Each structure stands twice: as C-alpha cells, then as structure tokens.
PDB file of C-alpha atoms in Angstrom:
ATOM      1  CA  ALA A  16      76.573 114.278 105.585  1.00 77.00           C
ATOM      2  CA  ILE A  17      78.578 112.631 103.130  1.00 85.00           C
ATOM      3  CA  ASN A  18      76.628 111.652 100.185  1.00 85.00           C
ATOM      4  CA  LEU A  19      78.684 108.544  98.899  1.00 85.00           C
ATOM      5  CA  PRO A  20      78.505 107.693  95.113  1.00 87.00           C
ATOM      6  CA  GLU A  21      75.747 105.263  94.013  1.00 92.00           C
ATOM      7  CA  ALA A  22      74.348 105.535  98.374  1.00 93.00           C
ATOM      8  CA  GLU A  23      70.744 105.342  97.158  1.00 93.00           C
ATOM      9  CA  LEU A  24      71.260 102.307  94.870  1.00 96.00           C
ATOM     10  CA  TYR A  25      72.570 100.519  97.452  1.00 96.00           C
ATOM     11  CA  ASP A  26      70.079 101.338  99.802  1.00 96.00           C
ATOM     12  CA  LEU A  27      67.726 100.247  97.157  1.00 97.00           C
ATOM     13  CA  GLN A  28      68.844  97.143  96.887  1.00 97.00           C
ATOM     14  CA  TYR A  29      69.566  96.626 101.363  1.00 97.00           C
ATOM     15  CA  GLU A  30      65.803  96.968 100.989  1.00 98.00           C
ATOM     16  CA  ILE A  31      65.030  94.519  98.461  1.00 98.00           C
ATOM     17  CA  ASP A  32      66.960  91.967 100.699  1.00 97.00           C
ATOM     18  CA  LEU A  33      65.353  92.899 103.796  1.00 98.00           C
ATOM     19  CA  ALA A  34      61.754  92.609 101.838  1.00 98.00           C
ATOM     20  CA  LEU A  35      63.025  89.239  99.959  1.00 98.00           C
ATOM     21  CA  SER A  36      64.284  87.493 103.713  1.00 98.00           C
ATOM     22  CA  GLU A  37      60.677  88.756 105.162  1.00 98.00           C
ATOM     23  CA  HIS A  38      58.401  87.319 102.602  1.00 98.00           C
ATOM     24  CA  ARG A  39      57.463  90.600 100.592  1.00 98.00           C
ATOM     25  CA  ARG A  40      57.838  90.206  97.543  1.00 98.00           C
ATOM     26  CA  ASP A  41      56.139  92.254  95.694  1.00 98.00           C
ATOM     27  CA  ASP A  42      57.474  95.354  97.535  1.00 98.00           C
ATOM     28  CA  ALA A  43      60.745  94.013  96.413  1.00 98.00           C
ATOM     29  CA  MET A  44      59.700  93.999  92.884  1.00 98.00           C
ATOM     30  CA  ALA A  45      58.446  97.567  92.706  1.00 98.00           C
ATOM     31  CA  ILE A  46      61.622  98.351  94.732  1.00 98.00           C
ATOM     32  CA  LEU A  47      63.739  97.262  91.842  1.00 98.00           C
ATOM     33  CA  GLU A  48      61.346  98.268  89.441  1.00 98.00           C
ATOM     34  CA  LYS A  49      62.549 101.987  90.702  1.00 97.00           C
ATOM     35  CA  MET A  50      66.270 100.947  90.684  1.00 97.00           C
ATOM     36  CA  GLN A  51      65.733  99.502  87.110  1.00 97.00           C
ATOM     37  CA  GLN A  52      64.048 102.755  85.905  1.00 97.00           C
ATOM     38  CA  GLN A  53      67.042 104.899  87.407  1.00 95.00           C
ATOM     39  CA  SER A  54      69.988 102.574  86.047  1.00 95.00           C
ATOM     40  CA  PRO A  55      68.609 100.052  84.336  1.00 94.00           C
ATOM     41  CA  ASP A  56      71.652  98.929  83.422  1.00 93.00           C
ATOM     42  CA  HIS A  57      73.911  99.299  86.378  1.00 96.00           C
ATOM     43  CA  ARG A  58      75.662  96.356  88.364  1.00 96.00           C
ATOM     44  CA  LEU A  59      73.073  97.327  91.675  1.00 97.00           C
ATOM     45  CA  THR A  60      70.206  97.059  89.709  1.00 97.00           C
ATOM     46  CA  LEU A  61      71.087  93.631  87.702  1.00 97.00           C
ATOM     47  CA  GLN A  62      71.996  92.461  91.598  1.00 97.00           C
ATOM     48  CA  GLY A  63      68.596  92.968  92.497  1.00 97.00           C
ATOM     49  CA  GLU A  64      67.277  91.338  90.004  1.00 98.00           C
ATOM     50  CA  PHE A  65      69.329  88.440  90.592  1.00 97.00           C
ATOM     51  CA  SER A  66      68.263  88.461  94.230  1.00 97.00           C
ATOM     52  CA  LEU A  67      64.454  88.340  93.527  1.00 98.00           C
ATOM     53  CA  LYS A  68      65.116  86.136  89.706  1.00 97.00           C
ATOM     54  CA  ARG A  69      67.119  83.561  93.207  1.00 97.00           C
ATOM     55  CA  TYR A  70      64.150  84.121  95.188  1.00 98.00           C
ATOM     56  CA  ASP A  71      61.853  82.841  92.771  1.00 98.00           C
ATOM     57  CA  GLY A  72      63.814  80.136  91.607  1.00 96.00           C
ATOM     58  CA  ASN A  73      64.149  81.145  88.106  1.00 97.00           C
ATOM     59  CA  ASN A  74      68.274  79.692  87.732  1.00 96.00           C
ATOM     60  CA  HIS A  75      67.692  80.259  83.911  1.00 95.00           C
ATOM     61  CA  ASP A  76      67.409  84.670  84.487  1.00 97.00           C
ATOM     62  CA  CYS A  77      70.115  83.603  87.432  1.00 97.00           C
ATOM     63  CA  LEU A  78      72.837  82.552  84.702  1.00 96.00           C
ATOM     64  CA  ARG A  79      71.860  85.145  82.443  1.00 96.00           C
ATOM     65  CA  ILE A  80      72.018  88.195  84.539  1.00 97.00           C
ATOM     66  CA  THR A  81      75.452  86.261  86.058  1.00 97.00           C
ATOM     67  CA  GLN A  82      76.905  86.369  82.303  1.00 95.00           C
ATOM     68  CA  LYS A  83      76.093  90.114  81.877  1.00 96.00           C
ATOM     69  CA  LEU A  84      77.749  90.489  85.138  1.00 97.00           C
ATOM     70  CA  LEU A  85      80.421  88.176  84.263  1.00 95.00           C
ATOM     71  CA  GLU A  86      81.108  90.679  80.125  1.00 95.00           C
ATOM     72  CA  ARG A  87      81.907  93.658  82.622  1.00 95.00           C
ATOM     73  CA  TYR A  88      83.893  92.398  86.017  1.00 94.00           C
ATOM     74  CA  PRO A  89      84.944  89.185  84.142  1.00 93.00           C
ATOM     75  CA  LYS A  90      87.960  88.795  87.608  1.00 91.00           C
ATOM     76  CA  ASP A  91      85.004  88.566  90.057  1.00 93.00           C
ATOM     77  CA  LEU A  92      85.671  85.645  91.391  1.00 92.00           C
ATOM     78  CA  ARG A  93      82.486  85.292  93.239  1.00 93.00           C
ATOM     79  CA  LEU A  94      80.810  85.353  89.655  1.00 95.00           C
ATOM     80  CA  VAL A  95      82.751  82.956  88.338  1.00 94.00           C
ATOM     81  CA  LEU A  96      81.854  81.022  91.074  1.00 93.00           C
ATOM     82  CA  ASN A  97      78.321  81.505  90.714  1.00 94.00           C
ATOM     83  CA  ARG A  98      78.697  80.353  86.591  1.00 94.00           C
ATOM     84  CA  LEU A  99      79.245  77.587  88.195  1.00 93.00           C
ATOM     85  CA  ASP A 100      77.667  76.640  90.413  1.00 91.00           C
ATOM     86  CA  TYR A 101      74.953  77.478  86.824  1.00 93.00           C
ATOM     87  CA  CYS A 102      76.771  74.979  84.447  1.00 91.00           C
ATOM     88  CA  ARG A 103      76.245  72.306  87.022  1.00 89.00           C
ATOM     89  CA  GLU A 104      72.715  72.422  86.220  1.00 90.00           C
ATOM     90  CA  PHE A 105      72.658  73.869  82.697  1.00 91.00           C
ATOM     91  CA  GLY A 106      75.703  73.139  81.228  1.00 88.00           C
ATOM     92  CA  SER A 107      77.907  70.140  80.357  1.00 90.00           C
ATOM     93  CA  ARG A 108      80.931  68.577  82.073  1.00 91.00           C
ATOM     94  CA  ALA A 109      83.407  69.764  79.611  1.00 93.00           C
ATOM     95  CA  GLU A 110      82.131  72.880  80.171  1.00 92.00           C
ATOM     96  CA  ARG A 111      82.799  73.495  83.821  1.00 93.00           C
ATOM     97  CA  ILE A 112      86.792  71.701  83.276  1.00 94.00           C
ATOM     98  CA  GLU A 113      87.394  74.770  81.155  1.00 94.00           C
ATOM     99  CA  LEU A 114      85.789  77.125  83.504  1.00 93.00           C
ATOM    100  CA  LEU A 115      87.529  75.785  85.877  1.00 94.00           C
ATOM    101  CA  GLN A 116      91.156  75.704  84.042  1.00 94.00           C
ATOM    102  CA  ASN A 117      90.165  79.222  82.719  1.00 94.00           C
ATOM    103  CA  ALA A 118      89.235  80.217  86.606  1.00 94.00           C
ATOM    104  CA  LEU A 119      92.933  78.605  87.358  1.00 94.00           C
ATOM    105  CA  THR A 120      94.355  80.901  84.931  1.00 93.00           C
ATOM    106  CA  ASP A 121      93.261  83.937  85.745  1.00 92.00           C
ATOM    107  CA  PHE A 122      92.972  83.390  89.787  1.00 92.00           C
ATOM    108  CA  GLY A 123      95.817  81.143  90.902  1.00 89.00           C
ATOM    109  CA  PRO A 124      95.407  78.105  92.708  1.00 86.00           C
ATOM    110  CA  ALA A 125      92.482  79.275  94.613  1.00 87.00           C
ATOM    111  CA  VAL A 126      91.676  76.256  96.450  1.00 89.00           C
ATOM    112  CA  ARG A 127      87.910  76.587  95.793  1.00 90.00           C
ATOM    113  CA  LEU A 128      89.021  76.432  91.814  1.00 93.00           C
ATOM    114  CA  LYS A 129      91.029  73.401  93.152  1.00 92.00           C
ATOM    115  CA  THR A 130      88.654  71.326  94.469  1.00 93.00           C
ATOM    116  CA  MET A 131      86.162  72.027  92.044  1.00 93.00           C
ATOM    117  CA  LEU A 132      88.401  70.790  89.650  1.00 95.00           C
ATOM    118  CA  ALA A 133      89.252  67.207  91.469  1.00 94.00           C
ATOM    119  CA  GLU A 134      85.136  66.885  91.885  1.00 93.00           C
ATOM    120  CA  GLU A 135      85.273  67.272  87.796  1.00 94.00           C
ATOM    121  CA  TYR A 136      87.667  64.562  87.797  1.00 95.00           C
ATOM    122  CA  LEU A 137      86.686  62.361  90.299  1.00 92.00           C
ATOM    123  CA  GLU A 138      82.848  61.664  88.628  1.00 91.00           C
ATOM    124  CA  ASP A 139      85.440  59.880  85.292  1.00 92.00           C
ATOM    125  CA  ALA A 140      87.244  57.278  85.973  1.00 91.00           C
ATOM    126  CA  ARG A 141      89.740  57.575  83.336  1.00 94.00           C
ATOM    127  CA  GLU A 142      90.717  60.936  84.482  1.00 94.00           C
ATOM    128  CA  TYR A 143      91.717  59.356  88.220  1.00 91.00           C
ATOM    129  CA  ARG A 144      94.807  60.677  88.099  1.00 94.00           C
ATOM    130  CA  ARG A 145      93.620  64.257  86.960  1.00 95.00           C
ATOM    131  CA  ALA A 146      92.240  64.069  90.061  1.00 93.00           C
ATOM    132  CA  GLU A 147      94.694  62.828  92.148  1.00 93.00           C
ATOM    133  CA  SER A 148      97.049  65.070  91.273  1.00 94.00           C
ATOM    134  CA  GLU A 149      94.712  67.656  92.224  1.00 93.00           C
ATOM    135  CA  LEU A 150      93.940  66.705  95.895  1.00 92.00           C
ATOM    136  CA  ARG A 151      97.298  65.682  96.609  1.00 92.00           C
ATOM    137  CA  TRP A 152      97.816  69.788  95.685  1.00 93.00           C
ATOM    138  CA  LEU A 153      95.385  70.394  97.898  1.00 91.00           C
ATOM    139  CA  LEU A 154      96.291  68.300 100.781  1.00 89.00           C
ATOM    140  CA  ARG A 155      99.876  69.508 100.688  1.00 90.00           C
ATOM    141  CA  TRP A 156      98.196  73.972 100.257  1.00 88.00           C
ATOM    142  CA  ALA A 157      94.793  72.626 102.095  1.00 86.00           C
ATOM    143  CA  SER A 158      95.590  70.090 104.703  1.00 84.00           C
ATOM    144  CA  ARG A 159      93.344  71.203 107.194  1.00 86.00           C
ATOM    145  CA  ASP A 160      90.369  71.564 104.527  1.00 83.00           C
ATOM    146  CA  SER A 161      88.318  68.607 105.923  1.00 87.00           C
ATOM    147  CA  TYR A 162      86.159  68.842 102.275  1.00 87.00           C
ATOM    148  CA  ALA A 163      89.547  67.608 100.553  1.00 83.00           C
ATOM    149  CA  ILE A 164      90.835  65.492 102.920  1.00 84.00           C
ATOM    150  CA  SER A 165      87.295  63.765 102.524  1.00 87.00           C
ATOM    151  CA  LEU A 166      87.152  63.571  98.548  1.00 85.00           C
ATOM    152  CA  TYR A 167      91.371  62.282  99.419  1.00 82.00           C
ATOM    153  CA  SER A 168      89.920  59.495 101.467  1.00 83.00           C
ATOM    154  CA  GLN A 169      87.382  58.133  97.964  1.00 77.00           C
TER     155      GLN A 169
END
C-alpha cells in the first residue's frame, strides 16, 4: 500500500462531512477535536472546523476561518469567493467592491468576479456606467451566461 501524505487528515475531513450530512453533529465534533489534537493549524483541520461552523450557521466564525485560510493561501479563488459571500452579510459595499477589484487584478477577468462586480455597481444608480461596462464585457466574453444576460436586461 502507498502511504499518501496527510491521508489520515483527509479521511477525518471526509468523516466530518459524512457525519454532518447525516446530522450527527456530536460525531463530527468528536472527529474535529481529534484533528485539532493532531494538527491544530493544518488547512484540513480548519476546513473541518469551517464545515462544522457552517452546519451550525455560525457565519462569524466561518468568516474568521476563511480569513485565516486566506492569510496562508491568498491566491485561492474559492476562499476569495467565500470571503466575498460573507462580506455581503458583514461588510460594506465599498469593501466588497475593493475586494472584487483586487481579485480581478489577482485572478484576471473571471466571469464570476465580473458578474459580482456588475451586481455591486447595479445597486447604486450613480454607478450605472460602470455596471454597463462590466455587463457589456460579460456579454462579449460570456455570451451564453444566462445570469449575465438577465442582469443586462435590467
């Protein structure tokens, strides 16, 4: 058998997700505690904690964990998108726009990021021209994206 690095932590992370999908929160918590004893600051342990906090609906802790992971992995687009989602609940519009602009600089013109930026601009009538510019880009480069078409039709 081949021993893969971190295989045990991956198995434990899977067990947390399985326990939560079956609504066995206490089992998931016990597994997380085991992970925290073995590797308290490991990415997979933090992901396990995130899964449990998301299950509990604790969005403050989900944001905290996401920010902690982003400090280590700033180029992980999935984490950036998570942070943006939580900023909709806890952050300001200006903060979301800044995060989106930074993400577009870091990751290039990703359709999801451009769509999110267009949505932010559409919320303020003073930003109509910027919204229109983003939506025109989306129609040019993601012409089959039904959500972008829907936004443009507004």
